[in-house]
Amino acid sequence: MAKKKATSRAASTRVQLPPAEVRYAEELTALSASDSAPRPEGWALSPQAVVDFICGSDGVKVGKTKAGARVITEKFVGPRDIVQRCVVTLAGERGLMLVGEPGTAKSMLGELLAVAISGTGSLAVQGTAGTTEDQIRYGWNYAMLLDRGPVREALVPSPVMTAMRDGKVVRFEEITRCLPEVQDALISILSERRLMIPEMDQAGDGEGNSIFAAPGFAMIATANLRDRGVSEMSAALKRRFNFETIAPIADEVRERELVSTRAAALLAETGSPVAVDQSLIELLVTVFRDLRSGRSDEGWQVTRPSTVMSTAEAVAVATAITRESVFFPSGFDPVSRMPGHLLGVVMKDEAKDRERLLAYWDGPVRRRAEDGGPLWKRLVELRGDLEE
Ligand SMILES: Nc1ncnc2c1ncn2[C@@H]1O[C@H](COP(=O)(O)OP(=O)(O)OP(=O)(O)O)[C@@H](O)[C@H]1O
Ligand SMILES: [Mg+2]
């Protein structure tokens, strides 16, 4: 009976995606134990250890004791010097702006940096068309405000205010989706490192009317190049950020490995550990890269669809097809599922994208089939799945 209770409690506390600080708690402990380099004030790790946490320790075990030593996994696939520059920015007085196409791991990189530097990635504002200044600065608990006036306890701090007070990294997701006048609330925060609360001038409680940023406070913003542009940000705000452009993964082999390991990890997290079909991954990543770049490895021209063929979408397709193979194993042919999923990825904005996908089928896919690739032959047979 007691056992049953314990199990059901464990089940009810399971979450779909634990935050990064929980997922990587052991790695963070091992890094912290072996990290003897100086840490900027307010930082949980030294700059070098932050980069190692994100880019991995190349198979080398870190940690003081044998029991606590661990290999640090590579989490962000990309140039180490970009991550290094991000870390240097965050130790300075400017904000860090990660820009790029959708699905290039900007949010993931922002969260990992925040976790490594501050121990938490949970201080975050999600920018939307409806984001208000209150969500960037502070709001009020109106019941208390009416009862006691504008005192500190009646403040409802935004994640930005909390980060300033506690000396932590705050993330601002999709900043360009907010109205420019709302974005501009950040200018004084980033330059003066102080948040004024004019209402408290009247309180006369001697507590002062400002929150000053503690050491360790920094901001990481992300902006998607496909949304309303970075060009609409005010020049004054842009000057308060160092920009880093995050590009899709350059190396094909590394992209394949990432798609395969991420799909396997996602399936394991949801309780279906299963081997991911490597020939499916190879095919899928090749198709994604051709459609993304507008050129195949053989040098053939490809008409690009208007949608972004991101690595994140490739992971989603690989995961979905593999999950289907678990649910419906009998006679399952993973390649037969590809055209339907590809159409789902491609057909988001323009009806013409179907024609572009068909043109890709009639070009590179057919030519590779003629060169004898069995999986490409199978794709040619499935062309009908792409037609209306
Ligand atoms: N370079 C990369 N390194 C590691 N993972 C990557 C990389 N590129 C894409 N991914 C995968 O893509 C997923 C989605 O990334 P994320 O949501 O952070 O992208 P994003 O750039 O913020 O996208 P969006 O602009 O749509 O918000 C990651 O969880 C990861 O599985
Ligand atoms: Mg994002």
Tab-separated table of C-alpha atoms and ligand atoms in Angstrom:
chain	number	residue	atom	x	y	z
A	1	MET	CA	0.000	0.000	0.000
A	2	ALA	CA	2.738	2.392	1.088
A	3	LYS	CA	4.693	1.490	-2.031
A	4	LYS	CA	1.737	2.221	-4.251
A	5	LYS	CA	1.355	5.660	-2.694
A	6	ALA	CA	5.013	6.484	-3.256
A	7	THR	CA	4.788	5.481	-6.917
A	8	SER	CA	1.727	7.575	-7.592
A	9	ARG	CA	3.344	10.563	-5.913
A	10	ALA	CA	6.452	10.127	-8.074
A	11	ALA	CA	4.279	9.895	-11.164
A	12	SER	CA	2.393	13.049	-10.287
A	13	THR	CA	5.601	15.059	-9.827
A	14	ARG	CA	7.051	14.053	-13.174
A	15	VAL	CA	7.144	16.900	-15.637
A	16	GLN	CA	7.414	16.809	-19.410
A	17	LEU	CA	10.548	18.899	-19.683
A	18	PRO	CA	12.439	19.634	-16.468
A	19	PRO	CA	14.347	22.942	-16.562
A	20	ALA	CA	17.981	22.797	-17.710
A	21	GLU	CA	19.303	23.332	-14.181
A	22	VAL	CA	17.566	20.109	-13.135
A	23	ARG	CA	18.468	18.120	-16.264
A	24	TYR	CA	22.131	19.026	-15.966
A	25	ALA	CA	22.435	19.263	-12.173
A	26	GLU	CA	25.180	16.622	-11.963
A	27	GLU	CA	27.285	18.222	-14.690
A	28	LEU	CA	26.947	21.620	-13.013
A	29	THR	CA	28.049	20.196	-9.664
A	30	ALA	CA	31.068	18.463	-11.228
A	31	LEU	CA	32.075	21.631	-13.095
A	32	SER	CA	31.711	23.778	-10.012
A	33	ALA	CA	33.830	21.371	-7.936
A	34	SER	CA	36.725	21.416	-10.399
A	35	ASP	CA	36.481	25.089	-11.340
A	36	SER	CA	39.288	26.983	-9.653
A	37	ALA	CA	39.468	29.902	-12.107
A	38	PRO	CA	38.276	33.312	-10.901
A	39	ARG	CA	34.547	33.922	-11.289
A	40	PRO	CA	33.105	37.336	-12.128
A	41	GLU	CA	31.175	38.703	-9.159
A	42	GLY	CA	27.763	37.104	-8.896
A	43	TRP	CA	28.619	34.192	-11.236
A	44	ALA	CA	28.155	30.555	-10.289
A	45	LEU	CA	31.002	29.386	-12.583
A	46	SER	CA	34.083	30.861	-14.218
A	47	PRO	CA	33.793	31.968	-17.879
A	48	GLN	CA	35.818	28.942	-19.026
A	49	ALA	CA	33.575	26.522	-17.144
A	50	VAL	CA	30.460	28.177	-18.643
A	51	VAL	CA	31.811	27.565	-22.164
A	52	ASP	CA	32.715	23.966	-21.245
A	53	PHE	CA	29.205	23.397	-19.899
A	54	ILE	CA	27.690	24.470	-23.218
A	55	CYS	CA	30.227	23.117	-25.727
A	56	GLY	CA	31.278	20.002	-23.798
A	57	SER	CA	34.576	18.807	-22.345
A	58	ASP	CA	35.665	16.721	-25.378
A	59	GLY	CA	35.321	13.439	-23.542
A	60	VAL	CA	37.473	14.581	-20.610
A	61	LYS	CA	36.030	13.907	-17.169
A	62	VAL	CA	35.730	16.894	-14.851
A	63	GLY	CA	35.034	16.855	-11.120
A	64	LYS	CA	37.086	16.470	-7.949
A	65	THR	CA	36.285	12.943	-6.844
A	66	LYS	CA	36.059	9.849	-8.995
A	67	ALA	CA	32.440	9.424	-7.989
A	68	GLY	CA	31.572	13.001	-8.882
A	69	ALA	CA	33.640	13.204	-12.086
A	70	ARG	CA	31.707	13.373	-15.339
A	71	VAL	CA	32.142	14.038	-18.996
A	72	ILE	CA	30.414	17.281	-19.908
A	73	THR	CA	28.170	16.732	-22.914
A	74	GLU	CA	28.069	19.017	-25.914
A	75	LYS	CA	24.721	20.789	-25.780
A	76	PHE	CA	24.988	23.547	-28.353
A	77	VAL	CA	26.431	22.387	-31.673
A	78	GLY	CA	28.278	25.345	-33.096
A	79	PRO	CA	31.523	27.279	-32.992
A	80	ARG	CA	33.027	27.488	-29.513
A	81	ASP	CA	34.235	31.039	-30.176
A	82	ILE	CA	30.647	32.287	-30.561
A	83	VAL	CA	29.831	30.900	-27.120
A	84	GLN	CA	33.023	32.418	-25.749
A	85	ARG	CA	32.063	35.837	-27.122
A	86	CYS	CA	28.593	35.504	-25.581
A	87	VAL	CA	30.154	34.801	-22.200
A	88	VAL	CA	32.478	37.800	-22.483
A	89	THR	CA	29.518	40.046	-23.357
A	90	LEU	CA	27.574	38.859	-20.334
A	91	ALA	CA	30.463	39.703	-18.026
A	92	GLY	CA	30.390	43.274	-19.358
A	93	GLU	CA	27.899	46.080	-19.301
A	94	ARG	CA	26.002	45.347	-22.519
A	95	GLY	CA	23.161	42.936	-23.123
A	96	LEU	CA	23.538	39.899	-25.416
A	97	MET	CA	21.250	39.670	-28.439
A	98	LEU	CA	21.010	36.294	-30.171
A	99	VAL	CA	19.534	36.663	-33.645
A	100	GLY	CA	18.963	34.127	-36.371
A	101	GLU	CA	16.514	32.036	-38.343
A	102	PRO	CA	13.919	30.067	-36.380
A	103	GLY	CA	15.017	26.782	-34.840
A	104	THR	CA	18.742	27.489	-34.596
A	105	ALA	CA	18.840	26.975	-30.802
A	106	LYS	CA	18.886	30.654	-29.796
A	107	SER	CA	16.516	30.056	-26.884
A	108	MET	CA	18.360	26.915	-25.884
A	109	LEU	CA	21.708	28.723	-25.882
A	110	GLY	CA	20.201	31.595	-23.868
A	111	GLU	CA	18.817	29.202	-21.289
A	112	LEU	CA	22.092	27.285	-20.988
A	113	LEU	CA	24.080	30.505	-20.517
A	114	ALA	CA	21.667	31.685	-17.828
A	115	VAL	CA	21.803	28.337	-16.043
A	116	ALA	CA	25.595	28.143	-16.076
A	117	ILE	CA	26.078	31.756	-14.956
A	118	SER	CA	23.206	32.199	-12.503
A	119	GLY	CA	22.123	28.674	-11.649
A	120	THR	CA	18.676	29.289	-13.141
A	121	GLY	CA	17.162	29.906	-16.542
A	122	SER	CA	13.711	30.583	-15.199
A	123	LEU	CA	13.880	34.372	-15.069
A	124	ALA	CA	12.415	35.060	-18.493
A	125	VAL	CA	10.021	37.392	-20.274
A	126	GLN	CA	8.275	36.023	-23.351
A	127	GLY	CA	7.869	38.864	-25.815
A	128	THR	CA	4.531	39.021	-27.624
A	129	ALA	CA	2.497	41.685	-29.371
A	130	GLY	CA	0.645	42.063	-26.051
A	131	THR	CA	3.662	42.462	-23.750
A	132	THR	CA	3.244	45.522	-21.552
A	133	GLU	CA	5.752	47.681	-19.719
A	134	ASP	CA	4.555	46.171	-16.414
A	135	GLN	CA	5.855	42.804	-17.551
A	136	ILE	CA	9.290	44.335	-18.047
A	137	ARG	CA	9.323	46.621	-14.993
A	138	TYR	CA	6.888	45.831	-12.198
A	139	GLY	CA	3.208	45.683	-11.354
A	140	TRP	CA	1.251	46.168	-8.149
A	141	ASN	CA	-0.715	43.921	-5.855
A	142	TYR	CA	-3.740	46.239	-5.943
A	143	ALA	CA	-5.336	45.008	-2.717
A	144	MET	CA	-2.156	45.827	-0.811
A	145	LEU	CA	-1.617	49.035	-2.734
A	146	LEU	CA	-5.047	50.303	-1.670
A	147	ASP	CA	-4.510	49.172	1.898
A	148	ARG	CA	-0.923	50.313	2.489
A	149	GLY	CA	-0.028	52.573	-0.379
A	150	PRO	CA	2.966	52.154	-2.719
A	151	VAL	CA	5.255	50.218	-0.380
A	152	ARG	CA	7.844	47.675	-1.475
A	153	GLU	CA	5.752	44.688	-0.342
A	154	ALA	CA	2.968	45.772	-2.677
A	155	LEU	CA	5.271	45.533	-5.694
A	156	VAL	CA	4.897	42.597	-8.069
A	157	PRO	CA	8.369	42.362	-9.569
A	158	SER	CA	8.894	41.396	-13.194
A	159	PRO	CA	11.573	38.774	-13.956
A	160	VAL	CA	13.805	41.703	-14.979
A	161	MET	CA	13.406	43.368	-11.592
A	162	THR	CA	14.040	40.090	-9.762
A	163	ALA	CA	17.191	39.496	-11.810
A	164	MET	CA	18.451	43.002	-11.012
A	165	ARG	CA	17.779	42.594	-7.318
A	166	ASP	CA	19.381	39.139	-7.097
A	167	GLY	CA	22.234	39.684	-9.572
A	168	LYS	CA	21.040	37.033	-12.077
A	169	VAL	CA	20.763	36.649	-15.825
A	170	VAL	CA	17.316	37.423	-17.244
A	171	ARG	CA	16.203	36.195	-20.658
A	172	PHE	CA	13.981	38.184	-22.991
A	173	GLU	CA	12.569	35.868	-25.626
A	174	GLU	CA	11.469	37.163	-29.025
A	175	ILE	CA	12.082	40.781	-28.100
A	176	THR	CA	11.184	42.088	-31.564
A	177	ARG	CA	7.623	40.829	-31.203
A	178	CYS	CA	7.014	43.559	-28.593
A	179	LEU	CA	6.030	47.065	-29.581
A	180	PRO	CA	9.112	49.286	-29.954
A	181	GLU	CA	7.889	51.658	-27.215
A	182	VAL	CA	7.609	48.716	-24.814
A	183	GLN	CA	11.083	47.480	-25.788
A	184	ASP	CA	12.438	50.928	-24.994
A	185	ALA	CA	11.625	50.452	-21.307
A	186	LEU	CA	14.870	48.466	-21.329
A	187	ILE	CA	17.077	51.364	-22.359
A	188	SER	CA	17.400	52.933	-18.948
A	189	ILE	CA	17.598	49.544	-17.237
A	190	LEU	CA	20.529	48.491	-19.408
A	191	SER	CA	22.392	51.773	-19.301
A	192	GLU	CA	21.778	52.980	-15.756
A	193	ARG	CA	21.444	49.484	-14.248
A	194	ARG	CA	18.670	50.886	-12.134
A	195	LEU	CA	14.897	50.564	-12.142
A	196	MET	CA	13.035	53.634	-10.937
A	197	ILE	CA	9.740	53.269	-9.122
A	198	PRO	CA	8.323	56.809	-9.260
A	199	GLU	CA	5.220	55.870	-7.235
A	200	MET	CA	7.415	55.211	-4.217
A	201	ASP	CA	8.493	58.831	-4.047
A	202	GLN	CA	5.176	59.513	-2.379
A	203	ALA	CA	5.453	56.719	0.117
A	204	GLY	CA	7.859	58.538	2.391
A	205	ASP	CA	8.890	55.221	3.923
A	206	GLY	CA	12.586	55.930	3.509
A	207	GLU	CA	13.190	52.856	1.336
A	208	GLY	CA	14.242	54.783	-1.740
A	209	ASN	CA	12.576	54.705	-5.102
A	210	SER	CA	14.972	52.557	-7.106
A	211	ILE	CA	16.111	48.995	-7.493
A	212	PHE	CA	19.818	48.873	-8.314
A	213	ALA	CA	21.247	45.962	-10.273
A	214	ALA	CA	23.403	43.664	-8.149
A	215	PRO	CA	26.645	42.235	-9.631
A	216	GLY	CA	25.822	39.321	-11.918
A	217	PHE	CA	22.801	40.987	-13.522
A	218	ALA	CA	22.787	40.623	-17.302
A	219	MET	CA	20.264	40.286	-20.097
A	220	ILE	CA	20.072	37.797	-22.966
A	221	ALA	CA	17.520	38.640	-25.648
A	222	THR	CA	16.572	36.536	-28.662
A	223	ALA	CA	15.131	37.755	-31.934
A	224	ASN	CA	13.911	35.789	-34.866
A	225	LEU	CA	14.847	37.117	-38.288
A	226	ARG	CA	11.542	35.908	-39.738
A	227	ASP	CA	9.445	37.963	-37.316
A	228	ARG	CA	9.012	41.694	-37.388
A	229	GLY	CA	12.574	42.768	-37.883
A	230	VAL	CA	15.370	43.746	-35.643
A	231	SER	CA	15.385	46.808	-37.922
A	232	GLU	CA	12.368	48.087	-36.010
A	233	MET	CA	14.259	48.180	-32.734
A	234	SER	CA	15.269	51.676	-31.770
A	235	ALA	CA	18.885	52.551	-32.452
A	236	ALA	CA	19.244	53.509	-28.778
A	237	LEU	CA	18.246	50.016	-27.663
A	238	LYS	CA	20.359	48.267	-30.305
A	239	ARG	CA	23.417	50.105	-29.019
A	240	ARG	CA	22.915	48.515	-25.620
A	241	PHE	CA	23.294	44.989	-26.983
A	242	ASN	CA	26.105	43.006	-28.564
A	243	PHE	CA	24.595	41.006	-31.422
A	244	GLU	CA	25.510	37.405	-32.199
A	245	THR	CA	24.038	35.692	-35.241
A	246	ILE	CA	23.322	32.017	-34.749
A	247	ALA	CA	23.474	30.130	-38.047
A	248	PRO	CA	22.135	26.646	-38.815
A	249	ILE	CA	24.618	23.834	-38.132
A	250	ALA	CA	27.282	24.018	-40.841
A	251	ASP	CA	28.533	20.447	-40.712
A	252	GLU	CA	26.257	17.749	-42.121
A	253	VAL	CA	27.628	14.919	-39.989
A	254	ARG	CA	27.191	16.922	-36.797
A	255	GLU	CA	23.651	17.864	-37.784
A	256	ARG	CA	22.829	14.195	-38.386
A	257	GLU	CA	24.250	13.226	-35.012
A	258	LEU	CA	22.284	15.966	-33.303
A	259	VAL	CA	18.982	15.039	-34.967
A	260	SER	CA	19.515	11.394	-34.080
A	261	THR	CA	20.541	11.955	-30.438
A	262	ARG	CA	17.867	14.623	-29.784
A	263	ALA	CA	15.135	12.396	-31.242
A	264	ALA	CA	16.354	9.442	-29.137
A	265	ALA	CA	16.526	11.632	-26.014
A	266	LEU	CA	13.032	13.046	-26.556
A	267	LEU	CA	11.595	9.559	-27.001
A	268	ALA	CA	13.428	8.270	-23.924
A	269	GLU	CA	12.053	11.179	-21.852
A	270	THR	CA	8.508	10.255	-22.835
A	271	GLY	CA	9.084	6.649	-21.880
A	272	SER	CA	9.700	5.020	-25.273
A	273	PRO	CA	13.437	4.336	-25.501
A	274	VAL	CA	13.984	3.113	-29.024
A	275	ALA	CA	16.687	2.989	-31.662
A	276	VAL	CA	16.321	5.724	-34.244
A	277	ASP	CA	16.639	4.484	-37.837
A	278	GLN	CA	19.955	5.906	-39.068
A	279	SER	CA	19.174	5.663	-42.760
A	280	LEU	CA	16.009	7.679	-42.147
A	281	ILE	CA	18.083	10.344	-40.377
A	282	GLU	CA	20.576	10.468	-43.224
A	283	LEU	CA	17.826	10.894	-45.798
A	284	LEU	CA	15.930	13.436	-43.741
A	285	VAL	CA	18.930	15.635	-42.956
A	286	THR	CA	20.042	15.587	-46.603
A	287	VAL	CA	16.583	16.710	-47.747
A	288	PHE	CA	16.429	19.433	-45.081
A	289	ARG	CA	19.870	20.760	-45.966
A	290	ASP	CA	19.138	20.803	-49.707
A	291	LEU	CA	15.868	22.687	-49.209
A	292	ARG	CA	17.452	25.050	-46.670
A	293	SER	CA	20.477	25.993	-48.742
A	294	GLY	CA	18.968	25.922	-52.231
A	295	ARG	CA	21.767	23.671	-53.437
A	296	SER	CA	22.498	19.967	-53.177
A	297	ASP	CA	25.903	18.490	-52.370
A	298	GLU	CA	26.206	17.472	-56.024
A	299	GLY	CA	25.858	21.149	-56.960
A	300	TRP	CA	22.302	20.884	-58.314
A	301	GLN	CA	20.067	23.916	-57.949
A	302	VAL	CA	17.089	23.521	-55.565
A	303	THR	CA	14.195	25.980	-55.308
A	304	ARG	CA	13.866	26.825	-51.650
A	305	PRO	CA	10.438	26.823	-50.040
A	306	SER	CA	9.407	29.970	-48.159
A	307	THR	CA	9.419	28.079	-44.856
A	308	VAL	CA	12.548	27.593	-42.782
A	309	MET	CA	13.878	24.047	-42.873
A	310	SER	CA	15.350	24.227	-39.384
A	311	THR	CA	17.213	21.566	-37.447
A	312	ALA	CA	14.491	21.831	-34.818
A	313	GLU	CA	11.898	20.809	-37.454
A	314	ALA	CA	14.122	17.912	-38.562
A	315	VAL	CA	14.258	16.726	-34.940
A	316	ALA	CA	10.465	16.961	-34.728
A	317	VAL	CA	9.969	14.892	-37.904
A	318	ALA	CA	12.507	12.242	-36.852
A	319	THR	CA	10.843	11.987	-33.447
A	320	ALA	CA	7.330	11.725	-34.894
A	321	ILE	CA	8.238	9.006	-37.401
A	322	THR	CA	10.134	6.991	-34.798
A	323	ARG	CA	7.283	7.342	-32.319
A	324	GLU	CA	4.875	6.076	-34.965
A	325	SER	CA	7.111	3.034	-35.442
A	326	VAL	CA	6.752	2.296	-31.715
A	327	PHE	CA	2.968	2.649	-31.697
A	328	PHE	CA	2.359	0.836	-34.998
A	329	PRO	CA	5.301	-1.552	-35.407
A	330	SER	CA	3.773	-4.076	-37.779
A	331	GLY	CA	5.355	-3.734	-41.235
A	332	PHE	CA	6.339	-0.135	-40.562
A	333	ASP	CA	8.325	1.608	-43.298
A	334	PRO	CA	9.777	4.855	-41.912
A	335	VAL	CA	10.680	6.296	-45.328
A	336	SER	CA	7.042	6.045	-46.440
A	337	ARG	CA	6.173	8.602	-43.757
A	338	MET	CA	8.641	11.213	-44.947
A	339	PRO	CA	6.660	12.907	-47.747
A	340	GLY	CA	3.651	13.559	-45.484
A	341	HIS	CA	5.797	15.058	-42.736
A	342	LEU	CA	7.838	17.112	-45.187
A	343	LEU	CA	4.667	18.548	-46.630
A	344	GLY	CA	3.602	19.485	-43.095
A	345	VAL	CA	6.887	21.314	-42.527
A	346	VAL	CA	6.929	23.062	-45.901
A	347	MET	CA	3.266	24.050	-46.321
A	348	LYS	CA	2.918	26.796	-43.748
A	349	ASP	CA	2.852	30.082	-45.602
A	350	GLU	CA	2.489	29.774	-49.346
A	351	ALA	CA	0.512	27.335	-51.504
A	352	LYS	CA	3.398	27.480	-53.995
A	353	ASP	CA	5.611	25.605	-51.543
A	354	ARG	CA	3.972	22.333	-52.574
A	355	GLU	CA	5.140	22.955	-56.158
A	356	ARG	CA	8.631	23.718	-54.889
A	357	LEU	CA	8.720	20.425	-53.016
A	358	LEU	CA	7.472	18.586	-56.097
A	359	ALA	CA	10.166	20.273	-58.187
A	360	TYR	CA	12.742	19.022	-55.689
A	361	TRP	CA	11.307	15.517	-56.095
A	362	ASP	CA	11.489	15.766	-59.882
A	363	GLY	CA	15.048	17.086	-59.692
A	364	PRO	CA	17.547	15.868	-57.079
A	365	VAL	CA	15.380	13.062	-55.656
A	366	ARG	CA	14.798	11.515	-59.093
A	367	ARG	CA	18.423	11.935	-60.160
A	368	ARG	CA	19.703	10.232	-57.041
A	369	ALA	CA	17.204	7.408	-57.600
A	370	GLU	CA	18.528	7.017	-61.154
A	371	ASP	CA	22.033	6.833	-59.715
A	372	GLY	CA	20.868	3.774	-57.809
A	373	GLY	CA	20.077	5.015	-54.272
A	374	PRO	CA	17.434	2.545	-52.990
A	375	LEU	CA	15.934	4.944	-50.457
A	376	TRP	CA	15.746	7.697	-53.077
A	377	LYS	CA	13.969	5.223	-55.376
A	378	ARG	CA	11.475	4.604	-52.619
A	379	LEU	CA	10.924	8.367	-52.274
A	380	VAL	CA	10.280	8.687	-56.016
A	381	GLU	CA	7.578	5.983	-55.717
A	382	LEU	CA	5.965	8.052	-52.984
A	383	ARG	CA	5.713	11.240	-55.078
A	384	GLY	CA	1.910	10.882	-55.219
A	385	ASP	CA	1.724	11.605	-51.463
A	386	LEU	CA	2.832	15.162	-52.180
A	387	GLU	CA	0.120	15.925	-54.722
A	388	GLU	CA	-3.180	17.542	-53.805
B	1	LIG	N1	23.123	24.220	-33.112
B	1	LIG	C1	22.313	23.479	-32.371
B	1	LIG	N2	22.771	22.854	-31.275
B	1	LIG	C2	21.969	22.104	-30.513
B	1	LIG	N3	20.658	21.930	-30.754
B	1	LIG	C3	20.114	22.529	-31.828
B	1	LIG	C4	20.922	23.326	-32.697
B	1	LIG	N4	20.122	23.810	-33.668
B	1	LIG	C5	18.892	23.353	-33.427
B	1	LIG	N5	18.869	22.567	-32.330
B	1	LIG	C6	17.673	21.874	-31.853
B	1	LIG	O1	16.612	22.768	-32.042
B	1	LIG	C7	15.801	22.867	-30.875
B	1	LIG	C8	15.066	24.184	-30.866
B	1	LIG	O2	15.883	25.219	-30.573
B	1	LIG	P1	15.328	26.607	-30.011
B	1	LIG	O3	13.897	26.558	-29.683
B	1	LIG	O4	16.260	27.045	-28.963
B	1	LIG	O5	15.512	27.468	-31.334
B	1	LIG	P2	15.256	29.000	-31.552
B	1	LIG	O6	16.402	29.474	-32.391
B	1	LIG	O7	15.012	29.692	-30.260
B	1	LIG	O8	13.955	28.974	-32.428
B	1	LIG	P3	12.807	30.076	-32.567
B	1	LIG	O9	13.424	31.191	-33.349
B	1	LIG	O10	11.748	29.343	-33.338
B	1	LIG	O11	12.405	30.478	-31.188
B	1	LIG	C9	16.773	22.604	-29.770
B	1	LIG	O12	16.136	22.130	-28.630
B	1	LIG	C10	17.660	21.533	-30.382
B	1	LIG	O13	17.059	20.275	-30.274
B	2	MG	MG	13.359	30.721	-29.497
